[in-house]
């Protein structure tokens, strides 16, 4: 039953994404200065929001693990981190493609871009750390600490365009650089299926983590015989 | 459509393809990992059953 719900949610997310791509290509006008490439923002920004939300979930799960010692929290933390990294990669790559057209370069060491890359690498390091530690409780404890420390970079990434002079555009959802209402609506509409997709990916990954623990228990049993 | 506008559209397509490809790659990773775990669980269960039967 749980699997059917996950598949249904995933299929609904894919349908919504396909519908949104159709609407953004046929129903929304080009942006006056940027042209068609502007539409990348409808994936670039929601991917970043989804990534940060996943990292926040990982933060809460990591704190909960350190408090309770329950492995379910560790499963949630690693699952949310992995999904967050996938959406973070989508954000970074889509931003680079946009930059190639608008700035004429793929990358610049600007505060926002650099801090996002550092954030992504820190969380990638979290996964590397997990592979390096064999003992499950020690692995969970160390990675929880790293996850909590890594989250310190997230607000920095978010506010870097406010705190520093950057090449990256200013916020598009509030303030002086606010987009037109139709563009904002599309951005939020596209965030919904990405959130649904993230929820499905995290749920599937948690299931895998539980089965991996079952596998570890079987291995121990096999060794003890 | 001018050259610049066509290039603009071309890079928009690259952007959309890249986002979908990254997410699809992650889904494929999950699928392959799932199969590997399942295979290992089944093989270990068989080993344990064999040892238990002796």
PDB file of C-alpha atoms in Angstrom:
ATOM      1  CA  UNK A   1       0.000   0.000   0.000  1.00  0.00           C
ATOM      2  CA  UNK A   2       2.821   2.392   0.996  1.00  0.00           C
ATOM      3  CA  UNK A   3       4.627   1.673  -2.276  1.00  0.00           C
ATOM      4  CA  UNK A   4       1.478   2.327  -4.310  1.00  0.00           C
ATOM      5  CA  UNK A   5       1.021   5.716  -2.629  1.00  0.00           C
ATOM      6  CA  UNK A   6       4.665   6.590  -3.353  1.00  0.00           C
ATOM      7  CA  UNK A   7       4.385   5.569  -7.013  1.00  0.00           C
ATOM      8  CA  UNK A   8       1.113   7.545  -7.351  1.00  0.00           C
ATOM      9  CA  UNK A   9       2.720  10.616  -5.760  1.00  0.00           C
ATOM     10  CA  UNK A  10       5.760  10.291  -8.034  1.00  0.00           C
ATOM     11  CA  UNK A  11       3.582   9.922 -11.134  1.00  0.00           C
ATOM     12  CA  UNK A  12       1.488  12.938 -10.085  1.00  0.00           C
ATOM     13  CA  UNK A  13       4.663  14.987  -9.591  1.00  0.00           C
ATOM     14  CA  UNK A  14       5.945  13.986 -13.057  1.00  0.00           C
ATOM     15  CA  UNK A  15       2.579  14.908 -14.627  1.00  0.00           C
ATOM     16  CA  UNK A  16       2.538  18.275 -12.854  1.00  0.00           C
ATOM     17  CA  UNK A  17       6.115  18.978 -13.974  1.00  0.00           C
ATOM     18  CA  UNK A  18       5.249  18.107 -17.577  1.00  0.00           C
ATOM     19  CA  UNK A  19       2.142  20.317 -17.399  1.00  0.00           C
ATOM     20  CA  UNK A  20       4.173  23.190 -15.919  1.00  0.00           C
ATOM     21  CA  UNK A  21       6.801  22.931 -18.676  1.00  0.00           C
ATOM     22  CA  UNK A  22       4.007  23.120 -21.264  1.00  0.00           C
ATOM     23  CA  UNK A  23       2.471  26.192 -19.563  1.00  0.00           C
ATOM     24  CA  UNK A  24       5.814  27.976 -19.098  1.00  0.00           C
ATOM     25  CA  UNK A  25       6.718  27.421 -22.758  1.00  0.00           C
ATOM     26  CA  UNK A  26       3.365  28.275 -24.303  1.00  0.00           C
ATOM     27  CA  UNK A  27       1.477  30.412 -21.751  1.00  0.00           C
ATOM     28  CA  UNK A  28       4.143  32.740 -20.348  1.00  0.00           C
ATOM     29  CA  UNK A  29       5.825  35.511 -22.358  1.00  0.00           C
ATOM     30  CA  UNK A  30       9.626  35.810 -22.647  1.00  0.00           C
ATOM     31  CA  UNK A  31      11.216  38.079 -20.073  1.00  0.00           C
ATOM     32  CA  UNK A  32      11.990  41.487 -21.656  1.00  0.00           C
ATOM     33  CA  UNK A  33      15.792  41.473 -21.132  1.00  0.00           C
ATOM     34  CA  UNK A  34      16.694  37.800 -20.805  1.00  0.00           C
ATOM     35  CA  UNK A  35      14.383  36.197 -23.364  1.00  0.00           C
ATOM     36  CA  UNK A  36      13.463  32.499 -23.208  1.00  0.00           C
ATOM     37  CA  UNK A  37      16.381  31.444 -20.970  1.00  0.00           C
ATOM     38  CA  UNK A  38      14.681  33.270 -18.085  1.00  0.00           C
ATOM     39  CA  UNK A  39      12.351  30.256 -17.739  1.00  0.00           C
ATOM     40  CA  UNK A  40      15.208  28.280 -16.153  1.00  0.00           C
ATOM     41  CA  UNK A  41      14.374  30.200 -12.986  1.00  0.00           C
ATOM     42  CA  UNK A  42      11.197  28.107 -12.594  1.00  0.00           C
ATOM     43  CA  UNK A  43      13.450  25.099 -11.894  1.00  0.00           C
ATOM     44  CA  UNK A  44      16.575  26.821 -10.566  1.00  0.00           C
ATOM     45  CA  UNK A  45      14.942  28.567  -7.584  1.00  0.00           C
ATOM     46  CA  UNK A  46      12.490  25.781  -6.542  1.00  0.00           C
ATOM     47  CA  UNK A  47      15.388  23.284  -6.755  1.00  0.00           C
ATOM     48  CA  UNK A  48      17.375  25.488  -4.347  1.00  0.00           C
ATOM     49  CA  UNK A  49      14.400  25.811  -1.974  1.00  0.00           C
ATOM     50  CA  UNK A  50      13.837  22.043  -2.054  1.00  0.00           C
ATOM     51  CA  UNK A  51      17.544  21.442  -1.446  1.00  0.00           C
ATOM     52  CA  UNK A  52      17.588  23.759   1.598  1.00  0.00           C
ATOM     53  CA  UNK A  53      14.378  22.237   2.957  1.00  0.00           C
ATOM     54  CA  UNK A  54      15.928  18.750   2.670  1.00  0.00           C
ATOM     55  CA  UNK A  55      19.041  19.967   4.514  1.00  0.00           C
ATOM     56  CA  UNK A  56      16.780  21.470   7.214  1.00  0.00           C
ATOM     57  CA  UNK A  57      15.004  18.111   7.583  1.00  0.00           C
ATOM     58  CA  UNK A  58      18.446  16.481   7.876  1.00  0.00           C
ATOM     59  CA  UNK A  59      19.365  19.015  10.580  1.00  0.00           C
ATOM     60  CA  UNK A  60      16.222  18.264  12.624  1.00  0.00           C
ATOM     61  CA  UNK A  61      16.706  14.509  12.146  1.00  0.00           C
ATOM     62  CA  UNK A  62      20.372  14.750  13.185  1.00  0.00           C
ATOM     63  CA  UNK A  63      19.549  16.691  16.360  1.00  0.00           C
ATOM     64  CA  UNK A  64      16.773  14.180  17.107  1.00  0.00           C
ATOM     65  CA  UNK A  65      19.220  11.286  16.623  1.00  0.00           C
ATOM     66  CA  UNK A  66      21.747  12.795  19.027  1.00  0.00           C
ATOM     67  CA  UNK A  67      18.960  13.300  21.587  1.00  0.00           C
ATOM     68  CA  UNK A  68      17.246   9.917  21.267  1.00  0.00           C
ATOM     69  CA  UNK A  69      19.824   7.573  19.709  1.00  0.00           C
ATOM     70  CA  UNK A  70      17.077   6.092  17.518  1.00  0.00           C
ATOM     71  CA  UNK A  71      18.382   4.898  14.156  1.00  0.00           C
ATOM     72  CA  UNK A  72      15.183   5.980  12.350  1.00  0.00           C
ATOM     73  CA  UNK A  73      16.356   9.585  12.718  1.00  0.00           C
ATOM     74  CA  UNK A  74      19.694   8.684  11.170  1.00  0.00           C
ATOM     75  CA  UNK A  75      17.847   7.058   8.247  1.00  0.00           C
ATOM     76  CA  UNK A  76      15.807  10.230   7.741  1.00  0.00           C
ATOM     77  CA  UNK A  77      18.929  12.417   7.944  1.00  0.00           C
ATOM     78  CA  UNK A  78      20.878  10.499   5.289  1.00  0.00           C
ATOM     79  CA  UNK A  79      17.814  10.186   3.034  1.00  0.00           C
ATOM     80  CA  UNK A  80      17.037  13.915   3.186  1.00  0.00           C
ATOM     81  CA  UNK A  81      20.705  14.773   2.628  1.00  0.00           C
ATOM     82  CA  UNK A  82      20.930  12.613  -0.499  1.00  0.00           C
ATOM     83  CA  UNK A  83      17.731  14.069  -1.975  1.00  0.00           C
ATOM     84  CA  UNK A  84      18.946  17.566  -1.066  1.00  0.00           C
ATOM     85  CA  UNK A  85      22.213  16.953  -2.902  1.00  0.00           C
ATOM     86  CA  UNK A  86      20.330  15.881  -6.052  1.00  0.00           C
ATOM     87  CA  UNK A  87      18.247  19.080  -5.994  1.00  0.00           C
ATOM     88  CA  UNK A  88      21.352  21.127  -5.127  1.00  0.00           C
ATOM     89  CA  UNK A  89      23.136  19.699  -8.168  1.00  0.00           C
ATOM     90  CA  UNK A  90      20.091  20.567 -10.328  1.00  0.00           C
ATOM     91  CA  UNK A  91      20.237  24.114  -8.938  1.00  0.00           C
ATOM     92  CA  UNK A  92      23.970  24.542  -9.584  1.00  0.00           C
ATOM     93  CA  UNK A  93      23.910  23.096 -13.109  1.00  0.00           C
ATOM     94  CA  UNK A  94      20.791  25.005 -14.221  1.00  0.00           C
ATOM     95  CA  UNK A  95      22.373  28.197 -12.846  1.00  0.00           C
ATOM     96  CA  UNK A  96      25.561  27.577 -14.827  1.00  0.00           C
ATOM     97  CA  UNK A  97      23.586  27.106 -18.052  1.00  0.00           C
ATOM     98  CA  UNK A  98      21.688  30.335 -17.396  1.00  0.00           C
ATOM     99  CA  UNK A  99      24.949  32.161 -16.623  1.00  0.00           C
ATOM    100  CA  UNK A 100      26.527  31.021 -19.902  1.00  0.00           C
ATOM    101  CA  UNK A 101      23.864  32.941 -21.828  1.00  0.00           C
ATOM    102  CA  UNK A 102      23.305  35.949 -19.563  1.00  0.00           C
ATOM    103  CA  UNK A 103      26.840  36.543 -18.221  1.00  0.00           C
ATOM    104  CA  UNK A 104      28.737  34.847 -21.064  1.00  0.00           C
ATOM    105  CA  UNK A 105      30.541  32.566 -18.571  1.00  0.00           C
ATOM    106  CA  UNK A 106      29.729  29.217 -16.991  1.00  0.00           C
ATOM    107  CA  UNK A 107      30.992  30.093 -13.532  1.00  0.00           C
ATOM    108  CA  UNK A 108      32.316  32.954 -11.429  1.00  0.00           C
ATOM    109  CA  UNK A 109      33.682  32.857  -7.867  1.00  0.00           C
ATOM    110  CA  UNK A 110      30.946  35.144  -6.607  1.00  0.00           C
ATOM    111  CA  UNK A 111      29.670  34.881  -2.967  1.00  0.00           C
ATOM    112  CA  UNK A 112      26.388  33.151  -3.829  1.00  0.00           C
ATOM    113  CA  UNK A 113      27.793  30.647  -6.308  1.00  0.00           C
ATOM    114  CA  UNK A 114      30.834  29.832  -4.197  1.00  0.00           C
ATOM    115  CA  UNK A 115      28.883  29.474  -0.942  1.00  0.00           C
ATOM    116  CA  UNK A 116      26.344  27.182  -2.653  1.00  0.00           C
ATOM    117  CA  UNK A 117      29.158  25.036  -4.038  1.00  0.00           C
ATOM    118  CA  UNK A 118      30.843  24.882  -0.602  1.00  0.00           C
ATOM    119  CA  UNK A 119      27.480  23.935   0.956  1.00  0.00           C
ATOM    120  CA  UNK A 120      26.981  21.164  -1.625  1.00  0.00           C
ATOM    121  CA  UNK A 121      30.523  19.851  -1.075  1.00  0.00           C
ATOM    122  CA  UNK A 122      30.049  19.828   2.722  1.00  0.00           C
ATOM    123  CA  UNK A 123      26.946  17.665   2.398  1.00  0.00           C
ATOM    124  CA  UNK A 124      28.698  15.471  -0.180  1.00  0.00           C
ATOM    125  CA  UNK A 125      31.429  15.087   2.464  1.00  0.00           C
ATOM    126  CA  UNK A 126      28.716  13.882   4.852  1.00  0.00           C
ATOM    127  CA  UNK A 127      28.028  10.952   2.495  1.00  0.00           C
ATOM    128  CA  UNK A 128      31.760  10.262   2.149  1.00  0.00           C
ATOM    129  CA  UNK A 129      32.096  10.220   5.945  1.00  0.00           C
ATOM    130  CA  UNK A 130      29.266   7.677   6.208  1.00  0.00           C
ATOM    131  CA  UNK A 131      31.089   5.341   3.831  1.00  0.00           C
ATOM    132  CA  UNK A 132      34.290   5.665   5.835  1.00  0.00           C
ATOM    133  CA  UNK A 133      32.859   4.624   9.237  1.00  0.00           C
ATOM    134  CA  UNK A 134      31.906   0.950   9.637  1.00  0.00           C
ATOM    135  CA  UNK A 135      30.292   0.864  13.066  1.00  0.00           C
ATOM    136  CA  UNK A 136      26.604   1.977  12.668  1.00  0.00           C
ATOM    137  CA  UNK A 137      26.188   3.909  15.961  1.00  0.00           C
ATOM    138  CA  UNK A 138      29.503   5.726  15.527  1.00  0.00           C
ATOM    139  CA  UNK A 139      28.661   6.461  11.881  1.00  0.00           C
ATOM    140  CA  UNK A 140      25.278   7.878  12.854  1.00  0.00           C
ATOM    141  CA  UNK A 141      26.756  10.013  15.656  1.00  0.00           C
ATOM    142  CA  UNK A 142      29.613  11.467  13.608  1.00  0.00           C
ATOM    143  CA  UNK A 143      27.458  12.166  10.568  1.00  0.00           C
ATOM    144  CA  UNK A 144      24.783  13.816  12.745  1.00  0.00           C
ATOM    145  CA  UNK A 145      27.425  16.204  14.101  1.00  0.00           C
ATOM    146  CA  UNK A 146      28.688  16.957  10.576  1.00  0.00           C
ATOM    147  CA  UNK A 147      25.134  17.527   9.331  1.00  0.00           C
ATOM    148  CA  UNK A 148      24.446  20.019  12.146  1.00  0.00           C
ATOM    149  CA  UNK A 149      27.702  21.871  11.468  1.00  0.00           C
ATOM    150  CA  UNK A 150      27.100  21.878   7.695  1.00  0.00           C
ATOM    151  CA  UNK A 151      23.715  23.522   8.081  1.00  0.00           C
ATOM    152  CA  UNK A 152      25.456  26.662   9.366  1.00  0.00           C
ATOM    153  CA  UNK A 153      26.359  27.413   5.733  1.00  0.00           C
ATOM    154  CA  UNK A 154      22.732  27.308   4.489  1.00  0.00           C
ATOM    155  CA  UNK A 155      21.614  30.715   5.891  1.00  0.00           C
ATOM    156  CA  UNK A 156      24.893  32.146   4.586  1.00  0.00           C
ATOM    157  CA  UNK A 157      24.088  30.879   1.074  1.00  0.00           C
ATOM    158  CA  UNK A 158      20.547  32.231   1.327  1.00  0.00           C
ATOM    159  CA  UNK A 159      21.472  35.720   2.532  1.00  0.00           C
ATOM    160  CA  UNK A 160      24.785  36.078   0.681  1.00  0.00           C
ATOM    161  CA  UNK A 161      23.170  38.127  -2.079  1.00  0.00           C
ATOM    162  CA  UNK A 162      21.883  40.555   0.562  1.00  0.00           C
ATOM    163  CA  UNK A 163      25.063  40.726   2.625  1.00  0.00           C
ATOM    164  CA  UNK A 164      27.590  41.082  -0.197  1.00  0.00           C
ATOM    165  CA  UNK A 165      27.864  42.755  -3.590  1.00  0.00           C
ATOM    166  CA  UNK A 166      27.356  39.847  -5.953  1.00  0.00           C
ATOM    167  CA  UNK A 167      26.981  39.205  -9.644  1.00  0.00           C
ATOM    168  CA  UNK A 168      24.060  36.896  -8.848  1.00  0.00           C
ATOM    169  CA  UNK A 169      20.631  38.585  -9.290  1.00  0.00           C
ATOM    170  CA  UNK A 170      18.868  39.904  -6.178  1.00  0.00           C
ATOM    171  CA  UNK A 171      15.839  38.038  -4.707  1.00  0.00           C
ATOM    172  CA  UNK A 172      13.028  37.597  -7.240  1.00  0.00           C
ATOM    173  CA  UNK A 173      10.206  36.792  -4.823  1.00  0.00           C
ATOM    174  CA  UNK A 174      10.383  39.909  -2.624  1.00  0.00           C
ATOM    175  CA  UNK A 175      11.986  43.347  -2.520  1.00  0.00           C
ATOM    176  CA  UNK A 176      12.885  45.597  -5.437  1.00  0.00           C
ATOM    177  CA  UNK A 177      13.707  42.784  -7.855  1.00  0.00           C
ATOM    178  CA  UNK A 178      10.317  41.073  -7.368  1.00  0.00           C
ATOM    179  CA  UNK A 179       9.066  39.274 -10.485  1.00  0.00           C
ATOM    180  CA  UNK A 180       5.700  39.744 -12.129  1.00  0.00           C
ATOM    181  CA  UNK A 181       2.821  37.941 -10.339  1.00  0.00           C
ATOM    182  CA  UNK A 182       2.356  35.429 -13.198  1.00  0.00           C
ATOM    183  CA  UNK A 183       6.043  34.439 -13.053  1.00  0.00           C
ATOM    184  CA  UNK A 184       5.910  34.140  -9.255  1.00  0.00           C
ATOM    185  CA  UNK A 185       2.813  31.949  -9.480  1.00  0.00           C
ATOM    186  CA  UNK A 186       4.575  29.646 -11.953  1.00  0.00           C
ATOM    187  CA  UNK A 187       7.632  29.450  -9.692  1.00  0.00           C
ATOM    188  CA  UNK A 188       5.533  28.378  -6.698  1.00  0.00           C
ATOM    189  CA  UNK A 189       3.472  26.011  -8.892  1.00  0.00           C
ATOM    190  CA  UNK A 190       6.664  24.318 -10.028  1.00  0.00           C
ATOM    191  CA  UNK A 191       7.930  24.051  -6.463  1.00  0.00           C
ATOM    192  CA  UNK A 192       4.951  21.834  -5.496  1.00  0.00           C
ATOM    193  CA  UNK A 193       5.876  18.839  -7.744  1.00  0.00           C
ATOM    194  CA  UNK A 194       9.547  19.179  -6.795  1.00  0.00           C
ATOM    195  CA  UNK A 195       8.549  18.946  -3.119  1.00  0.00           C
ATOM    196  CA  UNK A 196       6.378  15.915  -3.911  1.00  0.00           C
ATOM    197  CA  UNK A 197       9.285  14.325  -5.756  1.00  0.00           C
ATOM    198  CA  UNK A 198      11.629  15.041  -2.836  1.00  0.00           C
ATOM    199  CA  UNK A 199       9.143  13.419  -0.414  1.00  0.00           C
ATOM    200  CA  UNK A 200       8.935  10.307  -2.623  1.00  0.00           C
ATOM    201  CA  UNK A 201      12.721  10.055  -2.972  1.00  0.00           C
ATOM    202  CA  UNK A 202      13.238  10.458   0.784  1.00  0.00           C
ATOM    203  CA  UNK A 203      10.569   7.830   1.573  1.00  0.00           C
ATOM    204  CA  UNK A 204      12.128   5.324  -0.875  1.00  0.00           C
ATOM    205  CA  UNK A 205      15.599   6.012   0.529  1.00  0.00           C
ATOM    206  CA  UNK A 206      14.396   5.498   4.125  1.00  0.00           C
ATOM    207  CA  UNK A 207      13.004   2.101   3.076  1.00  0.00           C
ATOM    208  CA  UNK A 208      16.403   1.219   1.618  1.00  0.00           C
ATOM    209  CA  UNK A 209      18.191   2.282   4.784  1.00  0.00           C
ATOM    210  CA  UNK A 210      15.898   0.024   6.830  1.00  0.00           C
ATOM    211  CA  UNK A 211      16.612  -2.909   4.520  1.00  0.00           C
ATOM    212  CA  UNK A 212      20.334  -2.170   4.740  1.00  0.00           C
ATOM    213  CA  UNK A 213      20.091  -2.479   8.528  1.00  0.00           C
ATOM    214  CA  UNK A 214      18.306  -5.817   8.022  1.00  0.00           C
ATOM    215  CA  UNK A 215      21.199  -6.814   5.743  1.00  0.00           C
ATOM    216  CA  UNK A 216      23.770  -5.812   8.410  1.00  0.00           C
ATOM    217  CA  UNK A 217      21.905  -7.919  10.997  1.00  0.00           C
ATOM    218  CA  UNK A 218      21.897 -10.906   8.623  1.00  0.00           C
ATOM    219  CA  UNK A 219      25.632 -10.457   7.989  1.00  0.00           C
ATOM    220  CA  UNK A 220      26.326 -10.455  11.734  1.00  0.00           C
ATOM    221  CA  UNK A 221      24.188 -13.569  12.134  1.00  0.00           C
ATOM    222  CA  UNK A 222      26.022 -15.292   9.272  1.00  0.00           C
ATOM    223  CA  UNK A 223      29.394 -14.444  10.855  1.00  0.00           C
ATOM    224  CA  UNK A 224      28.321 -15.699  14.275  1.00  0.00           C
ATOM    225  CA  UNK A 225      27.316 -19.164  12.985  1.00  0.00           C
TER     226      UNK A 225
ATOM    227  CA  UNK B   1      13.841  33.641 -34.963  1.00  0.00           C
ATOM    228  CA  UNK B   2      17.267  35.338 -34.713  1.00  0.00           C
ATOM    229  CA  UNK B   3      20.507  33.543 -33.871  1.00  0.00           C
ATOM    230  CA  UNK B   4      20.570  34.934 -30.337  1.00  0.00           C
ATOM    231  CA  UNK B   5      16.962  33.903 -29.642  1.00  0.00           C
ATOM    232  CA  UNK B   6      17.592  30.415 -31.064  1.00  0.00           C
ATOM    233  CA  UNK B   7      20.698  30.043 -28.871  1.00  0.00           C
ATOM    234  CA  UNK B   8      18.630  31.263 -25.926  1.00  0.00           C
ATOM    235  CA  UNK B   9      16.050  28.517 -26.541  1.00  0.00           C
ATOM    236  CA  UNK B  10      18.782  25.946 -27.110  1.00  0.00           C
ATOM    237  CA  UNK B  11      20.323  26.685 -23.696  1.00  0.00           C
ATOM    238  CA  UNK B  12      16.870  26.675 -22.057  1.00  0.00           C
ATOM    239  CA  UNK B  13      16.435  23.145 -23.441  1.00  0.00           C
ATOM    240  CA  UNK B  14      19.882  22.189 -22.078  1.00  0.00           C
ATOM    241  CA  UNK B  15      18.863  23.562 -18.671  1.00  0.00           C
ATOM    242  CA  UNK B  16      15.595  21.624 -18.542  1.00  0.00           C
ATOM    243  CA  UNK B  17      17.281  18.434 -19.798  1.00  0.00           C
ATOM    244  CA  UNK B  18      20.063  18.828 -17.208  1.00  0.00           C
ATOM    245  CA  UNK B  19      17.584  19.172 -14.314  1.00  0.00           C
ATOM    246  CA  UNK B  20      15.576  16.125 -15.434  1.00  0.00           C
ATOM    247  CA  UNK B  21      18.762  14.127 -16.145  1.00  0.00           C
ATOM    248  CA  UNK B  22      20.197  14.796 -12.673  1.00  0.00           C
ATOM    249  CA  UNK B  23      16.960  13.745 -10.957  1.00  0.00           C
ATOM    250  CA  UNK B  24      16.614  10.709 -13.263  1.00  0.00           C
ATOM    251  CA  UNK B  25      20.220   9.700 -12.524  1.00  0.00           C
ATOM    252  CA  UNK B  26      19.470   9.817  -8.789  1.00  0.00           C
ATOM    253  CA  UNK B  27      16.310   7.716  -9.269  1.00  0.00           C
ATOM    254  CA  UNK B  28      18.342   5.154 -11.284  1.00  0.00           C
ATOM    255  CA  UNK B  29      20.951   5.069  -8.495  1.00  0.00           C
ATOM    256  CA  UNK B  30      18.173   4.319  -6.004  1.00  0.00           C
ATOM    257  CA  UNK B  31      16.782   1.549  -8.225  1.00  0.00           C
ATOM    258  CA  UNK B  32      20.171  -0.128  -8.711  1.00  0.00           C
ATOM    259  CA  UNK B  33      20.969   0.147  -4.979  1.00  0.00           C
ATOM    260  CA  UNK B  34      17.577  -1.377  -4.143  1.00  0.00           C
ATOM    261  CA  UNK B  35      18.268  -4.369  -6.423  1.00  0.00           C
ATOM    262  CA  UNK B  36      21.734  -4.873  -4.925  1.00  0.00           C
ATOM    263  CA  UNK B  37      20.404  -4.816  -1.338  1.00  0.00           C
ATOM    264  CA  UNK B  38      17.578  -7.196  -2.261  1.00  0.00           C
ATOM    265  CA  UNK B  39      20.016  -9.604  -3.933  1.00  0.00           C
ATOM    266  CA  UNK B  40      22.358  -9.563  -0.934  1.00  0.00           C
ATOM    267  CA  UNK B  41      19.494 -10.116   1.554  1.00  0.00           C
ATOM    268  CA  UNK B  42      18.210 -13.096  -0.438  1.00  0.00           C
ATOM    269  CA  UNK B  43      21.661 -14.632  -0.800  1.00  0.00           C
ATOM    270  CA  UNK B  44      22.411 -14.211   2.936  1.00  0.00           C
ATOM    271  CA  UNK B  45      19.028 -15.712   3.852  1.00  0.00           C
ATOM    272  CA  UNK B  46      19.814 -18.718   1.642  1.00  0.00           C
ATOM    273  CA  UNK B  47      23.230 -19.120   3.270  1.00  0.00           C
ATOM    274  CA  UNK B  48      21.674 -18.952   6.759  1.00  0.00           C
ATOM    275  CA  UNK B  49      18.967 -21.469   5.799  1.00  0.00           C
ATOM    276  CA  UNK B  50      21.601 -23.851   4.420  1.00  0.00           C
ATOM    277  CA  UNK B  51      23.699 -23.579   7.580  1.00  0.00           C
ATOM    278  CA  UNK B  52      20.593 -23.974   9.775  1.00  0.00           C
ATOM    279  CA  UNK B  53      19.561 -27.107   7.868  1.00  0.00           C
ATOM    280  CA  UNK B  54      22.876 -28.877   8.424  1.00  0.00           C
TER     281      UNK B  54
END
